[in-house]
mmCIF file of C-alpha atoms in Angstrom:
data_model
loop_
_atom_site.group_PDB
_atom_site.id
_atom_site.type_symbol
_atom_site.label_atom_id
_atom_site.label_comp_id
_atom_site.label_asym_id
_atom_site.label_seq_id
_atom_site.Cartn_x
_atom_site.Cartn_y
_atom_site.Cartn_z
ATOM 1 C CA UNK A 1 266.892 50.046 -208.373
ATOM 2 C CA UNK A 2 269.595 47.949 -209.803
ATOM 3 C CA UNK A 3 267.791 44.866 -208.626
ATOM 4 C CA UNK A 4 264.658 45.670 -209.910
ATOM 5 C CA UNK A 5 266.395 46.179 -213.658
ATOM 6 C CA UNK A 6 267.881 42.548 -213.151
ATOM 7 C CA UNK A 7 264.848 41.501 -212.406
ATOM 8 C CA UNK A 8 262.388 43.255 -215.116
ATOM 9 C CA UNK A 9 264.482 43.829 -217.495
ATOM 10 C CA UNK A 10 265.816 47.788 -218.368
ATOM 11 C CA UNK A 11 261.810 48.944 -219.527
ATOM 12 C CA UNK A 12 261.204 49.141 -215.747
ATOM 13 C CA UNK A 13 262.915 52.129 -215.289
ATOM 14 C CA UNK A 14 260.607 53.652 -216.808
ATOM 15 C CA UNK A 15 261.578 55.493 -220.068
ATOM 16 C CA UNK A 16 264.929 56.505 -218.028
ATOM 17 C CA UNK A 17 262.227 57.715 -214.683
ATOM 18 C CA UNK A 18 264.116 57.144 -211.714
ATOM 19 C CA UNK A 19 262.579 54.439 -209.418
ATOM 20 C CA UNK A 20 262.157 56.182 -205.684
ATOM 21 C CA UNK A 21 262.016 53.773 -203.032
ATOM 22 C CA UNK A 22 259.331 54.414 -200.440
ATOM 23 C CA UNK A 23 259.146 53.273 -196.868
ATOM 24 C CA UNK A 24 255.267 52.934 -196.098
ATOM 25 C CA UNK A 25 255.387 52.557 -192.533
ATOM 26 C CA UNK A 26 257.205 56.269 -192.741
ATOM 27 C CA UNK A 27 254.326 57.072 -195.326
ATOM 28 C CA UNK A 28 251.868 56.102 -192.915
ATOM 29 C CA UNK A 29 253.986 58.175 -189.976
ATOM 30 C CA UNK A 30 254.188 60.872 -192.100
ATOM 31 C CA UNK A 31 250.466 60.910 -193.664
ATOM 32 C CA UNK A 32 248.915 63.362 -190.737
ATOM 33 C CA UNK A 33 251.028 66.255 -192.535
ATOM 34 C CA UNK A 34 249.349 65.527 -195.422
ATOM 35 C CA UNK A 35 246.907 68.447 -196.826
ATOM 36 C CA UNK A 36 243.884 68.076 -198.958
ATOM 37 C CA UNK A 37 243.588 69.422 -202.596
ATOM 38 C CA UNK A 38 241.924 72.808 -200.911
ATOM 39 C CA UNK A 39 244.915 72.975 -198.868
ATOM 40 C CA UNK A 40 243.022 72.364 -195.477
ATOM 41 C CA UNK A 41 244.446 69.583 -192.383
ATOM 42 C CA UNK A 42 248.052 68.666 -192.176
ATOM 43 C CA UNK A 43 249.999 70.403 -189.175
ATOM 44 C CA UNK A 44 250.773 73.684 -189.565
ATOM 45 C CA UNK A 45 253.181 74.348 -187.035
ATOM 46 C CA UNK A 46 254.707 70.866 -186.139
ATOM 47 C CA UNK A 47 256.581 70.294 -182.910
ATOM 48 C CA UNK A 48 258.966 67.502 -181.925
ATOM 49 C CA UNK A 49 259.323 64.931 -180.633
ATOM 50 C CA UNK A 50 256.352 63.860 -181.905
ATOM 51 C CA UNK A 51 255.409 60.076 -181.057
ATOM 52 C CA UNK A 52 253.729 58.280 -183.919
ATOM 53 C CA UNK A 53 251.183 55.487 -183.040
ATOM 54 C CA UNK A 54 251.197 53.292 -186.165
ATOM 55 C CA UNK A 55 248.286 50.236 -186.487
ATOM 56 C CA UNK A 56 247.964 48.679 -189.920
ATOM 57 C CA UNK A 57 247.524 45.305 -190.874
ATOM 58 C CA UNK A 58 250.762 43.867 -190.817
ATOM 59 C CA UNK A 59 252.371 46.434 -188.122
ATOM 60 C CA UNK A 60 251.653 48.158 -185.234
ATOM 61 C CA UNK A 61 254.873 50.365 -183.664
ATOM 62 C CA UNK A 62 255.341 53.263 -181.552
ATOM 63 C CA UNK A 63 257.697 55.630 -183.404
ATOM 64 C CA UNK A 64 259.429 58.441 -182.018
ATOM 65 C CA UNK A 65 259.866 61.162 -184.351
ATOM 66 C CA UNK A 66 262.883 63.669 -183.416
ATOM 67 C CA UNK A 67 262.413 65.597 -186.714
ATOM 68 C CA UNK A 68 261.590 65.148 -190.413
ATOM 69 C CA UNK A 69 263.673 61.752 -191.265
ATOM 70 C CA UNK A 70 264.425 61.240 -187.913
ATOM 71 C CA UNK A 71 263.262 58.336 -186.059
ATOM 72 C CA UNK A 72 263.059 55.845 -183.352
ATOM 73 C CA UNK A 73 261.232 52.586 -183.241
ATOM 74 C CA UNK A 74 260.317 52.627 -179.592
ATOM 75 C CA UNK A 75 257.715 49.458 -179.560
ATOM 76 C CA UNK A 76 256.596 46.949 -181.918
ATOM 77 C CA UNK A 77 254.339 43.948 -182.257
ATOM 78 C CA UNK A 78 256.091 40.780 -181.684
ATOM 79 C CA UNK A 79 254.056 39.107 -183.610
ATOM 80 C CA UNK A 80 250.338 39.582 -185.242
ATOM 81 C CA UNK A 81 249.902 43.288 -185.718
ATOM 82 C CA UNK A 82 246.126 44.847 -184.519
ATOM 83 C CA UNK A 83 244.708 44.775 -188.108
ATOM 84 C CA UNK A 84 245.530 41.008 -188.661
ATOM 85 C CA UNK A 85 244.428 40.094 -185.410
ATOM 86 C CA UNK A 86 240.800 42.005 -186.466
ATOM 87 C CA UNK A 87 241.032 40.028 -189.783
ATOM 88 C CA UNK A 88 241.617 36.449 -188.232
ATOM 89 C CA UNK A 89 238.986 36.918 -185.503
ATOM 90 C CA UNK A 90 236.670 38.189 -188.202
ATOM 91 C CA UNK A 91 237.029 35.116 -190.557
ATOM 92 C CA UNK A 92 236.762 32.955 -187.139
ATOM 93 C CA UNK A 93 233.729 34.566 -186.974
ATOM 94 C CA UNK A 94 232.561 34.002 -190.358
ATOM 95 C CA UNK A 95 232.614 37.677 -191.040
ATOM 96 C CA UNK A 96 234.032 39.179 -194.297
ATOM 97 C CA UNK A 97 236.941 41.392 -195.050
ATOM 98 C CA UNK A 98 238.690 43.621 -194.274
ATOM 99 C CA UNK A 99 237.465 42.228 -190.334
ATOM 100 C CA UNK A 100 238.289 45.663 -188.796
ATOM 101 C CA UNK A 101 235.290 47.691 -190.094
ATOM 102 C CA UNK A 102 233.171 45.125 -189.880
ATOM 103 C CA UNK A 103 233.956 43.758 -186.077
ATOM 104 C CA UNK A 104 233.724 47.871 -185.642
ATOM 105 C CA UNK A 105 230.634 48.230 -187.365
ATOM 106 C CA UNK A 106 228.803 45.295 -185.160
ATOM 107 C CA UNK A 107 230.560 46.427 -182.300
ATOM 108 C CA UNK A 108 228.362 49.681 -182.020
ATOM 109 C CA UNK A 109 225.070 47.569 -181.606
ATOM 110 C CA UNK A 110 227.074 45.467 -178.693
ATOM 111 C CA UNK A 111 228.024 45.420 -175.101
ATOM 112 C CA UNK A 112 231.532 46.189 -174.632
ATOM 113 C CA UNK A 113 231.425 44.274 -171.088
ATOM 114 C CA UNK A 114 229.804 40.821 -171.919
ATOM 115 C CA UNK A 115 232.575 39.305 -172.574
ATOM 116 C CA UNK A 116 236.604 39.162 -170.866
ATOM 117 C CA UNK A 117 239.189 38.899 -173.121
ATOM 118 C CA UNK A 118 243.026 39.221 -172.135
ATOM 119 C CA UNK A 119 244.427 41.976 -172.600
ATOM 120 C CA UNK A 120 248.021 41.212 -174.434
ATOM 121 C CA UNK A 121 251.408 42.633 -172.724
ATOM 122 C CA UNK A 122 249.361 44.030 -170.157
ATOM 123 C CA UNK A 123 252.109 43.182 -167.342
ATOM 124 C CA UNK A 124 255.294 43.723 -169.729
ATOM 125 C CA UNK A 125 258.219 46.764 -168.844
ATOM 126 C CA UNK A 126 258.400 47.737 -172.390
ATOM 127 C CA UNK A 127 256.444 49.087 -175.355
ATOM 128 C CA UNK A 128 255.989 46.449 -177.652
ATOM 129 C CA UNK A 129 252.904 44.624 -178.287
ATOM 130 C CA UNK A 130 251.304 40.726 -179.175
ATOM 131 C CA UNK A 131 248.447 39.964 -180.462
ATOM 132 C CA UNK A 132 248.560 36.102 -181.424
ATOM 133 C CA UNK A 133 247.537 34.896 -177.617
ATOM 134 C CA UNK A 134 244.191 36.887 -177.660
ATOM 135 C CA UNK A 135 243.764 35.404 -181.155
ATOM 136 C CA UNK A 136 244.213 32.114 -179.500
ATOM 137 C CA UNK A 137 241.915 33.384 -176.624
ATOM 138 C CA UNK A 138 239.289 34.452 -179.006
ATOM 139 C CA UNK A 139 239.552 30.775 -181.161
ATOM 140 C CA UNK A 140 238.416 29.002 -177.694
ATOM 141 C CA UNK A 141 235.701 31.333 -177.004
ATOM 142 C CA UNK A 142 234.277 31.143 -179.939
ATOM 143 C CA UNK A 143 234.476 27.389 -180.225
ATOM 144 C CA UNK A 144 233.432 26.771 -176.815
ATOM 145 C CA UNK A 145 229.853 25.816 -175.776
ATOM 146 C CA UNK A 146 228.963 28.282 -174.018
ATOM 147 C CA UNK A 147 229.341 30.894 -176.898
ATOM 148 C CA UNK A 148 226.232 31.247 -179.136
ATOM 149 C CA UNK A 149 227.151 32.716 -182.512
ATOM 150 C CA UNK A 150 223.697 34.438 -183.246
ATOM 151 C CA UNK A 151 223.322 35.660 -179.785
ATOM 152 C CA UNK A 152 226.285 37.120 -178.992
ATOM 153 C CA UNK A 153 228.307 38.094 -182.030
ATOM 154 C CA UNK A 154 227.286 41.805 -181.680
ATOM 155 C CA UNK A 155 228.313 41.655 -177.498
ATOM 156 C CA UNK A 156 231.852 39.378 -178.686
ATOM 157 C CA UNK A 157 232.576 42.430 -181.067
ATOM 158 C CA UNK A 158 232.496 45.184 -179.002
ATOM 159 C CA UNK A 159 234.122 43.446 -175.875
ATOM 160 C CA UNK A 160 236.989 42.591 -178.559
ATOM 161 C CA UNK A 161 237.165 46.037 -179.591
ATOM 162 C CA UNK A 162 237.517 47.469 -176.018
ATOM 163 C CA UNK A 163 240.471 44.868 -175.382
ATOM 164 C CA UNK A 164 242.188 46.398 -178.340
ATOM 165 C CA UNK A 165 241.777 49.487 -177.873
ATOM 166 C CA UNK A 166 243.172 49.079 -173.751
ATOM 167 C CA UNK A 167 245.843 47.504 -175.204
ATOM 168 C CA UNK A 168 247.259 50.619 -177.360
ATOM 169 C CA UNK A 169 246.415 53.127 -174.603
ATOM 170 C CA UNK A 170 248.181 51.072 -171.830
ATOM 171 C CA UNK A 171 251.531 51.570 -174.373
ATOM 172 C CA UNK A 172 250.237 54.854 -175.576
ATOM 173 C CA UNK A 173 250.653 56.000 -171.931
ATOM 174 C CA UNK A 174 253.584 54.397 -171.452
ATOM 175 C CA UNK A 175 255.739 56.058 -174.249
ATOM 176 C CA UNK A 176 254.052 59.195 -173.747
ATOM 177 C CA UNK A 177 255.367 59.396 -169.887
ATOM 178 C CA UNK A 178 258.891 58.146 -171.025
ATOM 179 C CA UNK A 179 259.127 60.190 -173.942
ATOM 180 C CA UNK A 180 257.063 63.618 -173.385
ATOM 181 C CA UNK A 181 255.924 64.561 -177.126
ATOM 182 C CA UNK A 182 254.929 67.458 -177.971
ATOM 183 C CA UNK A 183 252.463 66.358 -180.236
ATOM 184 C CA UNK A 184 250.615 62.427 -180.865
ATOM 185 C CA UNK A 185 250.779 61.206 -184.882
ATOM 186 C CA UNK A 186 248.562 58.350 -186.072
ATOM 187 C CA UNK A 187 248.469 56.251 -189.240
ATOM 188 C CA UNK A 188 247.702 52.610 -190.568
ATOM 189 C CA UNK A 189 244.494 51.779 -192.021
ATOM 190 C CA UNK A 190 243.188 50.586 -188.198
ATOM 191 C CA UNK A 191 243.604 54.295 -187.174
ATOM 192 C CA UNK A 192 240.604 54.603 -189.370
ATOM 193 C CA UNK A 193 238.496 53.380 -186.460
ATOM 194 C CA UNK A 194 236.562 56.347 -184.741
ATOM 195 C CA UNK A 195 236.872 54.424 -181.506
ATOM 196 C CA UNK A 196 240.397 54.522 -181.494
ATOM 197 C CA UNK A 197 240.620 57.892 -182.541
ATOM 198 C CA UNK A 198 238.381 58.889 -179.582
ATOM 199 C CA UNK A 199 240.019 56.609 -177.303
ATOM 200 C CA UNK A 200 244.078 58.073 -177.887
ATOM 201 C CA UNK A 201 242.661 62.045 -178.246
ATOM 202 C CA UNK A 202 240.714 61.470 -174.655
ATOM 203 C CA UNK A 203 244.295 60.190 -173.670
ATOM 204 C CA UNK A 204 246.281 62.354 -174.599
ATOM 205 C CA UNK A 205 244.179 64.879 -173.560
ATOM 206 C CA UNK A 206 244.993 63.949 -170.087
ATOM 207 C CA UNK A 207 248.693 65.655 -170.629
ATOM 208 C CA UNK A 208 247.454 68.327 -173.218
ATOM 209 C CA UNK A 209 249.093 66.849 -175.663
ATOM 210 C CA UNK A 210 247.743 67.545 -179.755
ATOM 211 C CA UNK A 211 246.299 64.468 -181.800
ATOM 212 C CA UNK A 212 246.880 65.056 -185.529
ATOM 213 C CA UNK A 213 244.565 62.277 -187.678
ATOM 214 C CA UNK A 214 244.763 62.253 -191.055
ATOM 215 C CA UNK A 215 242.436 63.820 -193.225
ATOM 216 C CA UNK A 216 241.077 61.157 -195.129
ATOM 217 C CA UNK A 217 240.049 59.157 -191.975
ATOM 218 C CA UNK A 218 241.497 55.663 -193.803
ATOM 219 C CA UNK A 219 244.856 55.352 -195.063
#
C-alpha cells in the first residue's frame, strides 16, 4: 500500500479506502466457491484437502488446499503455462486471440489422432509441468513440408488439444494418488474448455472423487 502511495501520489488511496491486495492465482483457486446472484453453485459442504488444478495463461499449478488460506504449491509449470502455449501455437498458426477457444473451437471438426505430438514431462517423478518443448515441437510441424495448412489445421488442433489435455491428467493422477483429496477444484481461464472439464471429472471419477467448476464456465 505504502508503495503504491509513493508511487501515485496520496489520491490513490482512494478518498482514505484501504487498498486490499489480492492474490489471483488464490482468486482463481478459490472461484469454484463462488455463488451466483440467485445464490445457486459454489460448494456447499466443502471438504479438505481439496487439490486445486489451476490453468490460466501465465500459470498452470497443482495446489493443495488444507483449508481456507491454507495452501501448498505441489506442481508448477517450469516454464510456458497451458494458456500461453494455446496462444503461441495459435498465432503460429495464423489464428487469432485468445488461441485457446479458437484451437478448441476447430478442434471439434478435427481428428484428435492425425497427428503425434510429445507429450511434455511425461517421464518426470514430480508434478510440475513444461510446455515450451511442444511449442518448439509444434513450430517444426507446422513449418515442415509435409504439413498443409488448409488441409490439416482442423486435424493439428484437435491432436494438440488431446496432448494437452494427457498432459494435466497424467499430473492430475499423480497428485491425486499422493495426496488423496477429498474433493478436485479448478480455475484459470483454460478451465473454461469443456474438454478439459470432461476430461479431469471422467478422472476423477475413477476414485469418486467431486469436481467443483465454476459457475460462470470462464474465469
Amino acid at each position: 500500500y505504502e508503495v503504491l502511495r509513493s508511487l501515485v501520489g496520496s489520491e490513490m488511496c482512494i478518498r482514505d479506502r484501504p487498498l486490499i491486495a489480492v492474490d489471483h492465482m488464490e482468486a482463481h483457486l478459490l472461484s469454484a466457491f463462488a455463488e451466483d446472484s440467485q445464490g445457486k453453485f459454489g460448494i456447499e459442504k466443502p471438504q479438505f484437502p481439496a487439490l486445486g488444478l489451476l490453468v490460466s495463461g501465465g500459470h498452470t499449478e497443482l495446489v493443495l488446499m488444507k483449508d481456507y488460506g491454507k495452501y501448498e504449491l505441489v506442481g508448477q509449470t517450469l516454464d510456458d503455462a497451458v494458456g500461453e502455449c494455446f496462444d503461441k501455437v495459435a498465432k503460429l498458426l495464423g489464428l487469432g486471440y485468445p488461441g485457446g477457444a479458437i484451437i478448441s473451437k476447430m478442434a471439434t471438426e478435427g481428428n484428435p489422432d492425425k497427428f503425434r505430438l510429445p507429450v511434455p514431462m511425461i517421464n518426470s517423478k514430480d508434478l510440475n509441468f513444461s510446455y515450451s518443448g511442444l511449442k518448439t515441437a509444434c513450430r517444426s510441424l507446422v513449418n515442415g513440408s509435409l504439413f498443409n495448412l488448409q488441409t490439416d489445421l482442423e486435424d493439428f488442433c484437435a491432436s494438440f488439444e488431446k496432448t494437452i489435455i494427457i498432459s494435466l491428467l497424467i499430473k492430475l493422477s499423480k497428485a491425486i494418488e499422493s495426496y488423496r483429496p477429498k474433493m478436485i477444484l479448478l480455475g484459470g481461464g483454460v478451465i473454461s474448455s469443456k474438454k478439459i472439464q470432461q476430461a479431469v471429472k471422467e478422472e476423477a471419477t475413477k476414485d469418486k472423487i467431486p469436481v467443483h467448476i465454476p459457475f460462470s464456465g470462464s474465469l
